[in-house]
Amino acid sequence: GDALAVSARVAPLGSRLVLLLVEDLTEARRIEAVRRDFVANVSHELKTPVGALSLLSEAVMDASDDPEAVSRFAGRMQVEATRLSSLVQELIDLSRVQNDDPLEDAEPVRVDELVAEAIDRCRHQAGTKQITMATGGTADLRVWGNRGQLAAALGNLVENAVNYSPARTRVGIAARRIPATGGDLVEVAVTDQGIGISEKDRERIFERFYRVDPARSRQTGGTGLGLAIVKHVAASHGGEVTVWSAEGQGSTFTLRLPEAGAARGDRDRAAGGP
Ligand code: ADP
């Protein structure tokens, strides 16, 4: 409707302009559709644990004369409440990385510190599964950016590596500097020997709420937002995240970020200059 009305009005200005306007409207519609999908997805994801909590609380009331059943239901309520709170936390993280300018309080951040923090975050789970963590090449490297956002990004990648790997495997985190025009980059690669990701799924895993196996992801407390956060942080820092994977063999997620001190004027900014 709108698009046609607009194109009829500007038709005399030439077909190229009309085409541009129509494309603009199509893009606006696409963004609107993505926003609607997101709200629908959030509602759906919130409904699941909330519904379970409501049923479980009814069950607790009905079972008031059976202490053993009450404690079993209470345990399940705790699982659902934890899921709900991690979903809300990830939504807050996502909205933060989408809305805050990461370079506003950017600073040089040591890669070995980011890696240590990421490993710490899933130390417990890795221990339970007897997964060995190995790191290499992180010494002396620094990236330029928002410490909290960078920690969240790397933390998500390492957490996934542990989550989607069988017991007694190895997760490697390797860093190196790669020369690039416009300033060197730091590359951090997280490699696992896990279940891998098919080619078809590799195209979609960075979308919000996309999960290859929703049941499995939910079991491990996954929300489907982690990689969307990683992708957003990488892009807003002038970097990128890519994935290599072989099904049944494992995956490597590679984060490339501008090196601190490279020719990007960050030293001037850090010193309070222009
Ligand atoms: P989730 O909270 O489900 O882990 P993510 O956005 O972090 O959400 O990841 C999206 C999906 O990508 C996961 O549900 C999983 O199917 C797949 N995935 C992510 N990392 C890995 C990995 N290292 N190995 C295998 N599959 C992975």
XYZ file of C-alpha atoms and ligand atoms in Angstrom:
301
model
C 0.000 0.000 0.000
C 2.423 2.721 1.217
C 5.165 1.702 -1.158
C 2.880 1.952 -4.176
C 1.469 5.305 -3.111
C 4.966 6.706 -2.665
C 6.234 5.325 -5.946
C 3.250 6.736 -7.847
C 3.946 10.175 -6.414
C 7.652 10.223 -7.244
C 7.434 8.354 -10.546
C 8.241 11.468 -12.568
C 11.561 11.778 -10.719
C 12.870 8.701 -12.425
C 12.679 4.998 -11.877
C 15.987 4.770 -10.015
C 14.757 6.985 -7.188
C 11.516 5.007 -7.048
C 13.498 1.823 -6.717
C 15.548 3.280 -3.862
C 12.421 4.403 -2.020
C 10.742 1.043 -2.427
C 13.891 -0.686 -1.194
C 13.940 1.615 1.824
C 10.376 0.733 2.701
C 11.099 -2.959 2.236
C 14.062 -2.641 4.601
C 11.905 -0.780 7.137
C 9.326 -3.569 6.942
C 12.020 -6.191 7.379
C 13.335 -4.463 10.508
C 9.786 -4.186 11.841
C 9.207 -7.903 11.195
C 12.447 -8.823 12.978
C 11.372 -6.691 15.950
C 7.937 -8.356 16.052
C 9.511 -11.821 15.856
C 11.850 -10.915 18.686
C 9.017 -9.802 20.967
C 7.061 -12.961 20.085
C 10.126 -15.119 20.807
C 10.807 -13.420 24.136
C 7.183 -13.873 25.170
C 7.287 -17.524 24.210
C 10.569 -18.164 26.025
C 9.286 -16.436 29.171
C 5.972 -18.272 29.085
C 7.566 -21.720 29.320
C 9.195 -21.361 32.767
C 6.408 -19.149 34.087
C 3.817 -21.761 33.082
C 5.863 -24.523 34.690
C 6.204 -22.508 37.906
C 2.477 -21.960 38.048
C 1.696 -25.673 37.582
C 4.337 -26.676 40.105
C 3.035 -24.289 42.754
C -0.433 -25.809 42.336
C 1.101 -29.254 42.694
C 2.843 -28.152 45.905
C -0.456 -26.964 47.369
C -2.219 -30.207 46.425
C 0.572 -32.269 47.938
C 0.715 -30.417 51.248
C 0.296 -33.659 53.237
C 3.131 -35.405 51.376
C 6.430 -33.769 52.428
C 8.466 -35.887 50.041
C 6.418 -34.725 47.017
C 6.527 -31.124 48.234
C 10.293 -31.127 48.296
C 10.473 -32.776 44.864
C 8.199 -30.102 43.351
C 10.101 -27.369 45.155
C 13.324 -28.648 43.592
C 11.795 -28.422 40.144
C 10.504 -24.939 40.900
C 14.050 -23.929 41.689
C 15.264 -25.243 38.311
C 12.565 -23.235 36.494
C 13.288 -20.112 38.525
C 16.992 -20.394 37.684
C 16.158 -20.745 34.000
C 13.930 -17.692 34.184
C 16.580 -15.615 35.858
C 19.317 -16.591 33.385
C 16.998 -15.726 30.504
C 16.265 -12.313 32.009
C 19.989 -11.741 32.634
C 20.848 -12.616 29.016
C 18.118 -10.293 27.755
C 19.618 -7.502 29.852
C 23.097 -8.318 28.482
C 21.785 -8.321 24.916
C 20.016 -5.005 25.291
C 23.155 -3.549 26.893
C 25.448 -4.606 24.044
C 22.913 -3.327 21.523
C 22.375 0.058 23.145
C 25.610 1.062 24.856
C 28.439 2.453 22.799
C 31.183 -0.039 23.677
C 33.921 2.395 22.759
C 32.692 5.084 25.129
C 34.653 3.558 27.999
C 37.042 1.509 25.923
C 40.481 0.674 27.266
C 43.301 -1.722 26.494
C 42.231 -5.114 27.856
C 44.689 -7.930 28.459
C 43.767 -11.086 26.578
C 45.186 -13.379 29.285
C 42.808 -11.753 31.805
C 39.798 -12.210 29.514
C 40.722 -15.854 28.962
C 41.234 -16.511 32.686
C 37.850 -14.941 33.439
C 36.122 -17.010 30.742
C 37.658 -20.225 32.083
C 36.665 -19.296 35.629
C 33.084 -18.838 34.536
C 32.707 -22.476 33.516
C 35.287 -24.073 35.773
C 32.612 -25.925 37.692
C 30.934 -27.447 34.651
C 34.236 -28.326 32.998
C 35.315 -30.035 36.210
C 32.142 -32.099 36.413
C 32.639 -33.267 32.821
C 36.401 -33.710 33.257
C 37.050 -31.381 30.341
C 40.637 -30.173 30.074
C 41.235 -26.521 29.256
C 44.410 -25.525 27.444
C 45.476 -21.981 26.576
C 48.268 -20.622 24.449
C 49.663 -17.423 22.980
C 47.748 -15.023 25.182
C 50.761 -13.393 26.851
C 51.403 -9.724 26.020
C 48.343 -9.356 23.806
C 45.853 -6.605 24.460
C 42.643 -5.756 22.660
C 40.930 -2.404 22.538
C 37.396 -2.248 23.882
C 34.841 -2.474 26.640
C 36.100 -4.935 29.245
C 32.670 -6.147 30.380
C 31.396 -6.733 26.862
C 34.581 -8.494 25.742
C 34.461 -10.744 28.807
C 30.833 -11.609 28.075
C 31.672 -12.463 24.450
C 34.626 -14.732 25.179
C 32.827 -16.220 28.188
C 29.925 -17.276 25.979
C 32.214 -18.988 23.473
C 34.065 -20.962 26.151
C 30.811 -21.820 27.920
C 29.367 -23.192 24.668
C 32.528 -25.208 23.977
C 32.102 -26.907 27.347
C 28.305 -27.269 27.045
C 28.333 -28.901 23.623
C 31.196 -31.334 24.273
C 31.135 -34.828 25.731
C 33.005 -35.688 28.926
C 36.796 -36.094 28.977
C 37.453 -33.947 25.903
C 39.614 -30.880 25.505
C 38.841 -27.206 24.983
C 41.655 -25.087 23.587
C 41.880 -21.305 23.654
C 44.616 -19.935 21.429
C 45.448 -16.305 20.753
C 47.739 -14.642 18.231
C 48.330 -11.307 16.550
C 47.490 -11.026 12.867
C 48.722 -8.134 10.753
C 46.002 -6.203 8.961
C 45.803 -2.968 7.059
C 44.464 -0.242 9.322
C 45.889 -1.814 12.484
C 46.767 -5.281 13.697
C 44.102 -7.637 14.961
C 44.107 -10.098 17.807
C 42.582 -13.456 17.047
C 41.243 -15.672 19.831
C 40.190 -19.162 18.724
C 38.116 -21.439 20.958
C 38.313 -25.058 19.793
C 36.293 -27.977 21.125
C 35.968 -31.673 20.349
C 32.210 -31.572 20.714
C 29.136 -32.418 18.700
C 29.868 -29.947 15.900
C 27.384 -27.895 13.861
C 25.985 -28.767 10.433
C 26.521 -26.368 7.536
C 22.821 -25.491 7.467
C 22.820 -24.602 11.175
C 26.098 -22.682 10.970
C 24.255 -20.028 8.974
C 21.704 -19.477 11.716
C 23.341 -20.010 15.114
C 24.173 -16.302 15.488
C 20.474 -15.382 15.307
C 18.721 -14.546 18.556
C 16.964 -17.587 20.053
C 18.181 -19.976 17.335
C 19.169 -23.354 18.809
C 20.064 -26.496 16.900
C 18.439 -28.663 19.552
C 16.193 -26.586 21.836
C 15.690 -29.454 24.304
C 19.413 -30.020 24.747
C 20.135 -26.306 24.944
C 17.487 -25.881 27.643
C 18.976 -28.759 29.604
C 22.309 -26.966 29.777
C 20.557 -23.719 30.722
C 20.954 -22.264 27.232
C 18.823 -19.351 26.083
C 19.815 -19.116 22.425
C 21.042 -15.550 22.994
C 24.740 -16.202 23.662
C 26.061 -16.152 20.102
C 23.841 -13.183 19.194
C 25.594 -11.301 22.001
C 29.043 -12.445 20.792
C 28.310 -11.361 17.222
C 27.057 -7.972 18.338
C 30.067 -7.317 20.582
C 32.509 -8.353 17.830
C 30.857 -6.099 15.229
C 30.535 -3.065 17.492
C 34.245 -3.355 18.341
C 35.199 -3.353 14.676
C 35.897 -7.083 14.724
C 34.130 -10.270 13.721
C 33.323 -13.787 14.863
C 33.468 -16.793 12.533
C 32.879 -20.499 12.946
C 34.469 -23.623 11.525
C 32.990 -26.998 12.343
C 32.886 -30.653 11.370
C 29.862 -32.576 12.588
C 30.712 -35.099 15.252
C 34.292 -33.820 15.471
C 34.132 -30.383 16.944
C 33.994 -26.648 16.312
C 36.266 -23.637 16.360
C 34.861 -20.178 17.020
C 37.267 -17.394 16.121
C 36.948 -13.887 17.516
C 38.991 -11.162 15.792
C 39.333 -7.806 17.532
C 41.429 -4.689 17.039
C 44.671 -4.830 18.967
C 45.144 -2.121 21.587
C 47.931 0.204 20.589
C 47.442 -0.466 16.887
C 47.084 2.497 14.571
C 43.541 3.397 15.543
C 44.165 6.457 17.652
C 43.237 4.583 20.823
C 46.460 5.580 22.586
C 45.542 9.228 22.002
C 42.049 8.617 23.307
C 43.351 6.725 26.318
C 45.610 9.683 27.079
C 42.616 12.010 26.936
C 43.573 13.482 23.567
C 41.415 13.783 20.442
P 22.607 -21.419 23.776
O 22.189 -20.590 24.945
O 21.537 -22.359 23.311
O 23.938 -22.079 23.958
P 23.915 -19.770 21.752
O 23.407 -18.555 21.056
O 25.135 -19.610 22.599
O 22.697 -20.347 22.596
O 24.174 -20.895 20.663
C 23.177 -21.183 19.707
C 23.207 -22.665 19.317
O 24.409 -22.942 18.595
C 23.233 -23.617 20.504
O 21.924 -23.890 20.975
C 23.895 -24.844 19.902
O 22.939 -25.595 19.200
C 24.859 -24.255 18.873
N 26.251 -24.160 19.393
C 26.843 -23.077 19.931
N 28.133 -23.326 20.258
C 28.365 -24.617 19.913
C 29.519 -25.493 19.983
N 30.692 -25.076 20.481
N 29.358 -26.765 19.517
C 28.190 -27.205 19.011
N 27.079 -26.429 18.915
C 27.156 -25.160 19.358
